[in-house]
PDB file of C-alpha atoms and ligand atoms in Angstrom:
ATOM      1  CA  MET A  24      79.151  27.162  17.998  1.00 98.00           C
ATOM      2  CA  LYS A  25      79.996  28.258  14.484  1.00 98.00           C
ATOM      3  CA  PHE A  26      77.151  29.273  12.179  1.00 98.00           C
ATOM      4  CA  TYR A  27      76.887  30.059   8.501  1.00 98.00           C
ATOM      5  CA  ILE A  28      73.973  32.245   7.409  1.00 99.00           C
ATOM      6  CA  ALA A  29      72.387  32.773   4.001  1.00 98.00           C
ATOM      7  CA  THR A  30      69.076  34.256   2.905  1.00 98.00           C
ATOM      8  CA  ASP A  31      67.203  35.288  -0.197  1.00 98.00           C
ATOM      9  CA  HIS A  32      65.899  38.847  -0.741  1.00 98.00           C
ATOM     10  CA  ALA A  33      62.813  38.086   1.369  1.00 98.00           C
ATOM     11  CA  GLY A  34      64.997  37.111   4.327  1.00 98.00           C
ATOM     12  CA  TYR A  35      67.654  39.763   3.872  1.00 98.00           C
ATOM     13  CA  ALA A  36      66.191  42.443   6.180  1.00 98.00           C
ATOM     14  CA  LEU A  37      66.285  40.078   9.157  1.00 98.00           C
ATOM     15  CA  LYS A  38      69.860  38.945   8.600  1.00 98.00           C
ATOM     16  CA  ALA A  39      71.660  41.699  10.547  1.00 98.00           C
ATOM     17  CA  PHE A  40      69.409  41.125  13.558  1.00 98.00           C
ATOM     18  CA  VAL A  41      69.999  37.371  13.442  1.00 98.00           C
ATOM     19  CA  LYS A  42      73.774  37.858  13.238  1.00 98.00           C
ATOM     20  CA  ASP A  43      73.650  40.158  16.285  1.00 98.00           C
ATOM     21  CA  CYS A  44      71.630  37.557  18.207  1.00 98.00           C
ATOM     22  CA  VAL A  45      74.099  34.782  17.439  1.00 98.00           C
ATOM     23  CA  ILE A  46      77.102  36.947  18.371  1.00 98.00           C
ATOM     24  CA  SER A  47      75.471  38.189  21.580  1.00 98.00           C
ATOM     25  CA  LEU A  48      75.016  34.555  22.627  1.00 98.00           C
ATOM     26  CA  GLY A  49      78.773  34.094  22.257  1.00 98.00           C
ATOM     27  CA  HIS A  50      78.793  32.231  18.948  1.00 98.00           C
ATOM     28  CA  GLU A  51      80.485  32.836  15.609  1.00 98.00           C
ATOM     29  CA  ILE A  52      78.617  33.550  12.374  1.00 98.00           C
ATOM     30  CA  VAL A  53      79.839  33.716   8.790  1.00 98.00           C
ATOM     31  CA  ASP A  54      77.665  35.616   6.290  1.00 98.00           C
ATOM     32  CA  LEU A  55      77.367  33.866   2.915  1.00 98.00           C
ATOM     33  CA  GLY A  56      75.179  36.558   1.401  1.00 98.00           C
ATOM     34  CA  PRO A  57      73.445  38.095  -0.304  1.00 98.00           C
ATOM     35  CA  ASP A  58      74.910  41.551   0.287  1.00 98.00           C
ATOM     36  CA  SER A  59      71.820  43.495  -0.732  1.00 98.00           C
ATOM     37  CA  ALA A  60      68.050  43.137  -0.902  1.00 98.00           C
ATOM     38  CA  ASP A  61      68.162  42.636  -4.679  1.00 98.00           C
ATOM     39  CA  ARG A  62      66.045  39.712  -5.864  1.00 98.00           C
ATOM     40  CA  VAL A  63      67.884  36.367  -5.790  1.00 98.00           C
ATOM     41  CA  ASP A  64      66.874  32.701  -5.969  1.00 98.00           C
ATOM     42  CA  TYR A  65      66.631  30.925  -2.622  1.00 98.00           C
ATOM     43  CA  PRO A  66      68.059  27.582  -3.923  1.00 97.00           C
ATOM     44  CA  ASP A  67      71.387  29.297  -4.683  1.00 97.00           C
ATOM     45  CA  TYR A  68      71.766  30.583  -1.134  1.00 98.00           C
ATOM     46  CA  ALA A  69      70.411  27.418   0.471  1.00 98.00           C
ATOM     47  CA  LYS A  70      73.086  25.499  -1.373  1.00 96.00           C
ATOM     48  CA  LYS A  71      75.879  27.895  -0.295  1.00 97.00           C
ATOM     49  CA  CYS A  72      74.924  27.482   3.356  1.00 98.00           C
ATOM     50  CA  ALA A  73      74.325  23.727   3.144  1.00 97.00           C
ATOM     51  CA  LYS A  74      77.673  23.083   1.474  1.00 96.00           C
ATOM     52  CA  ALA A  75      79.503  25.195   4.055  1.00 97.00           C
ATOM     53  CA  VAL A  76      77.863  23.250   6.891  1.00 97.00           C
ATOM     54  CA  VAL A  77      78.691  19.804   5.482  1.00 96.00           C
ATOM     55  CA  THR A  78      82.228  20.867   4.631  1.00 95.00           C
ATOM     56  CA  ASP A  79      82.998  22.460   8.002  1.00 97.00           C
ATOM     57  CA  GLU A  80      82.388  19.575  10.398  1.00 97.00           C
ATOM     58  CA  GLY A  81      80.504  20.504  13.552  1.00 97.00           C
ATOM     59  CA  SER A  82      79.232  23.804  12.168  1.00 98.00           C
ATOM     60  CA  PHE A  83      75.603  24.877  11.856  1.00 98.00           C
ATOM     61  CA  GLY A  84      73.572  27.016   9.492  1.00 98.00           C
ATOM     62  CA  ILE A  85      70.741  29.519   9.501  1.00 99.00           C
ATOM     63  CA  VAL A  86      68.719  30.080   6.329  1.00 98.00           C
ATOM     64  CA  ILE A  87      65.920  32.600   5.874  1.00 99.00           C
ATOM     65  CA  CYS A  88      63.511  33.274   3.020  1.00 98.00           C
ATOM     66  CA  GLY A  89      60.004  34.722   2.993  1.00 98.00           C
ATOM     67  CA  THR A  90      58.322  31.687   4.486  1.00 98.00           C
ATOM     68  CA  GLY A  91      61.368  29.535   5.235  1.00 98.00           C
ATOM     69  CA  ILE A  92      59.794  26.818   3.096  1.00 98.00           C
ATOM     70  CA  GLY A  93      61.702  27.098  -0.173  1.00 98.00           C
ATOM     71  CA  ILE A  94      65.096  27.636   1.414  1.00 98.00           C
ATOM     72  CA  SER A  95      64.653  24.689   3.820  1.00 98.00           C
ATOM     73  CA  ILE A  96      63.479  22.362   1.051  1.00 98.00           C
ATOM     74  CA  ALA A  97      66.490  23.367  -1.034  1.00 97.00           C
ATOM     75  CA  ALA A  98      69.007  22.992   1.819  1.00 97.00           C
ATOM     76  CA  ASN A  99      67.711  19.503   2.538  1.00 96.00           C
ATOM     77  CA  LYS A 100      68.718  18.377  -0.961  1.00 93.00           C
ATOM     78  CA  ILE A 101      72.364  18.436   0.110  1.00 94.00           C
ATOM     79  CA  GLU A 102      73.521  15.170   1.639  1.00 91.00           C
ATOM     80  CA  GLY A 103      74.241  15.449   5.361  1.00 94.00           C
ATOM     81  CA  ILE A 104      71.910  18.400   5.860  1.00 96.00           C
ATOM     82  CA  ARG A 105      68.992  18.305   8.257  1.00 97.00           C
ATOM     83  CA  ALA A 106      67.385  21.712   7.860  1.00 98.00           C
ATOM     84  CA  ALA A 107      64.435  22.312  10.176  1.00 98.00           C
ATOM     85  CA  LEU A 108      61.791  24.898   9.369  1.00 99.00           C
ATOM     86  CA  CYS A 109      60.938  26.319  12.788  1.00 98.00           C
ATOM     87  CA  HIS A 110      58.300  28.710  14.044  1.00 98.00           C
ATOM     88  CA  ASP A 111      59.033  29.134  17.744  1.00 98.00           C
ATOM     89  CA  ALA A 112      61.410  28.166  20.569  1.00 98.00           C
ATOM     90  CA  TYR A 113      59.703  24.791  20.973  1.00 98.00           C
ATOM     91  CA  THR A 114      60.203  23.687  17.375  1.00 98.00           C
ATOM     92  CA  ALA A 115      63.767  25.055  17.357  1.00 98.00           C
ATOM     93  CA  SER A 116      64.572  23.127  20.528  1.00 98.00           C
ATOM     94  CA  MET A 117      62.985  19.890  19.263  1.00 98.00           C
ATOM     95  CA  ALA A 118      64.808  20.275  15.960  1.00 98.00           C
ATOM     96  CA  ARG A 119      68.062  19.831  17.909  1.00 98.00           C
ATOM     97  CA  ALA A 120      66.855  17.379  20.570  1.00 98.00           C
ATOM     98  CA  HIS A 121      65.073  14.886  18.303  1.00 98.00           C
ATOM     99  CA  ASN A 122      66.200  15.629  14.744  1.00 98.00           C
ATOM    100  CA  ASP A 123      69.838  16.664  15.260  1.00 98.00           C
ATOM    101  CA  ALA A 124      69.113  19.546  12.885  1.00 98.00           C
ATOM    102  CA  ASN A 125      72.218  21.260  11.593  1.00 98.00           C
ATOM    103  CA  ILE A 126      70.396  24.114   9.878  1.00 98.00           C
ATOM    104  CA  LEU A 127      67.747  26.339  11.435  1.00 99.00           C
ATOM    105  CA  ALA A 128      65.323  27.725   8.846  1.00 99.00           C
ATOM    106  CA  PHE A 129      62.584  30.296   9.251  1.00 99.00           C
ATOM    107  CA  GLY A 130      60.542  32.831   7.344  1.00 98.00           C
ATOM    108  CA  GLU A 131      61.039  36.574   7.704  1.00 98.00           C
ATOM    109  CA  ARG A 132      57.397  37.097   6.705  1.00 98.00           C
ATOM    110  CA  VAL A 133      56.268  34.636   9.379  1.00 98.00           C
ATOM    111  CA  VAL A 134      58.141  35.314  12.613  1.00 98.00           C
ATOM    112  CA  GLY A 135      58.886  38.484  14.591  1.00 98.00           C
ATOM    113  CA  LYS A 136      62.195  39.447  16.164  1.00 98.00           C
ATOM    114  CA  GLY A 137      61.246  38.193  19.642  1.00 98.00           C
ATOM    115  CA  ILE A 138      60.453  34.754  18.258  1.00 98.00           C
ATOM    116  CA  VAL A 139      63.670  34.773  16.236  1.00 98.00           C
ATOM    117  CA  GLU A 140      65.717  35.546  19.342  1.00 98.00           C
ATOM    118  CA  SER A 141      64.054  32.754  21.300  1.00 98.00           C
ATOM    119  CA  MET A 142      64.473  30.269  18.438  1.00 98.00           C
ATOM    120  CA  ILE A 143      68.188  30.967  18.159  1.00 98.00           C
ATOM    121  CA  ASP A 144      68.642  30.657  21.907  1.00 98.00           C
ATOM    122  CA  ALA A 145      66.693  27.354  21.979  1.00 98.00           C
ATOM    123  CA  PHE A 146      68.620  25.966  19.008  1.00 98.00           C
ATOM    124  CA  CYS A 147      71.966  26.861  20.605  1.00 98.00           C
ATOM    125  CA  THR A 148      71.211  25.537  24.075  1.00 98.00           C
ATOM    126  CA  THR A 149      69.610  22.206  23.183  1.00 98.00           C
ATOM    127  CA  GLU A 150      71.689  19.059  22.669  1.00 98.00           C
ATOM    128  CA  PHE A 151      70.729  16.149  20.447  1.00 98.00           C
ATOM    129  CA  GLU A 152      69.298  13.446  22.712  1.00 98.00           C
ATOM    130  CA  GLY A 153      70.647  10.544  20.641  1.00 97.00           C
ATOM    131  CA  GLY A 154      69.335   7.078  21.573  1.00 96.00           C
ATOM    132  CA  ARG A 155      66.160   6.164  19.700  1.00 97.00           C
ATOM    133  CA  HIS A 156      66.356   9.503  17.888  1.00 97.00           C
ATOM    134  CA  ALA A 157      69.811   8.667  16.533  1.00 97.00           C
ATOM    135  CA  ASN A 158      68.391   5.484  15.009  1.00 95.00           C
ATOM    136  CA  ARG A 159      65.612   7.454  13.329  1.00 95.00           C
ATOM    137  CA  VAL A 160      67.942  10.169  12.087  1.00 96.00           C
ATOM    138  CA  SER A 161      70.243   7.510  10.596  1.00 94.00           C
ATOM    139  CA  LYS A 162      67.288   6.235   8.543  1.00 91.00           C
ATOM    140  CA  ILE A 163      67.080   9.642   6.831  1.00 88.00           C
ATOM    141  CA  GLU A 164      70.580   9.403   5.381  1.00 83.00           C
ATOM    142  CA  PRO A 165      70.677   8.004   1.837  1.00 72.00           C
ATOM    143  CA  LYS A 166      72.168   4.508   1.596  1.00 68.00           C
ATOM    144  CA  SER A 167      72.741   4.670  -2.145  1.00 60.00           C
ATOM    145  CA  ASN A 168      72.511   6.943  -5.146  1.00 54.00           C
ATOM    146  CA  PHE A 169      68.769   6.790  -4.768  1.00 51.00           C
ATOM    147  CA  GLY A 170      69.070   9.247  -1.924  1.00 48.00           C
ATOM    148  CA  ARG A 171      69.476  12.983  -2.294  1.00 55.00           C
ATOM    149  CA  PHE A 172      71.648  14.472  -4.954  1.00 54.00           C
ATOM    150  CA  ASP A 173      73.648  17.635  -5.179  1.00 60.00           C
ATOM    151  CA  TYR A 174      71.266  19.525  -7.423  1.00 59.00           C
ATOM    152  CA  ILE A 175      72.437  21.282 -10.521  1.00 54.00           C
ATOM    153  CA  ASP A 176      73.708  24.889 -10.346  1.00 56.00           C
TER     154      ASP A 176
HETATM  155  C1  RB5 B   3      60.148  35.137  -2.468  1.00 52.08           C
HETATM  156  O1  RB5 B   3      59.118  35.965  -2.892  1.00 52.08           O
HETATM  157  C2  RB5 B   3      59.575  33.924  -1.748  1.00 52.08           C
HETATM  158  O2  RB5 B   3      58.881  33.115  -2.637  1.00 52.08           O
HETATM  159  C3  RB5 B   3      60.663  33.136  -1.058  1.00 52.08           C
HETATM  160  O3  RB5 B   3      61.365  33.978  -0.200  1.00 52.08           O
HETATM  161  C4  RB5 B   3      60.218  31.971  -0.190  1.00 52.08           C
HETATM  162  O4  RB5 B   3      59.216  32.342   0.676  1.00 52.08           O
HETATM  163  C5  RB5 B   3      59.954  30.709  -0.903  1.00 52.08           C
HETATM  164  O5  RB5 B   3      59.680  29.678  -0.301  1.00 52.08           O
END
């Protein structure tokens, strides 16, 4: 699998560990920043990751902020993104199985490294089940301009 990763300052400290986890599981990961723990705005980095994922078909994303809330809300504003805020291996696995999530989101201030490792493993090893879930997921996609918009820079 190919992943893109982006964080804000409150998710920055966990980023190196997450990259190591993804690589040790045999996957690829591209770091979209930031390159330091200086304060940044999570919508900017959510958008970078979300756009990379929709542009590079079949790729996935990981976004991290303090709680995972802001960065997941922001990523979900980009059409084609299903960012799932997860807290453990179960939610990470269900995010793939039932929601066909293409971005895994979590909060550095919420989860420990053991949980992070298990979430990444669950996310990578679980397939979307399709069937009735595919019908539900299709109902999330906007059918007109009244859906989600690419928010302003
Ligand atoms: C930054 O202090 C914090 O608000 C941010 O990382 C995130 O938790 C927002 O949802």
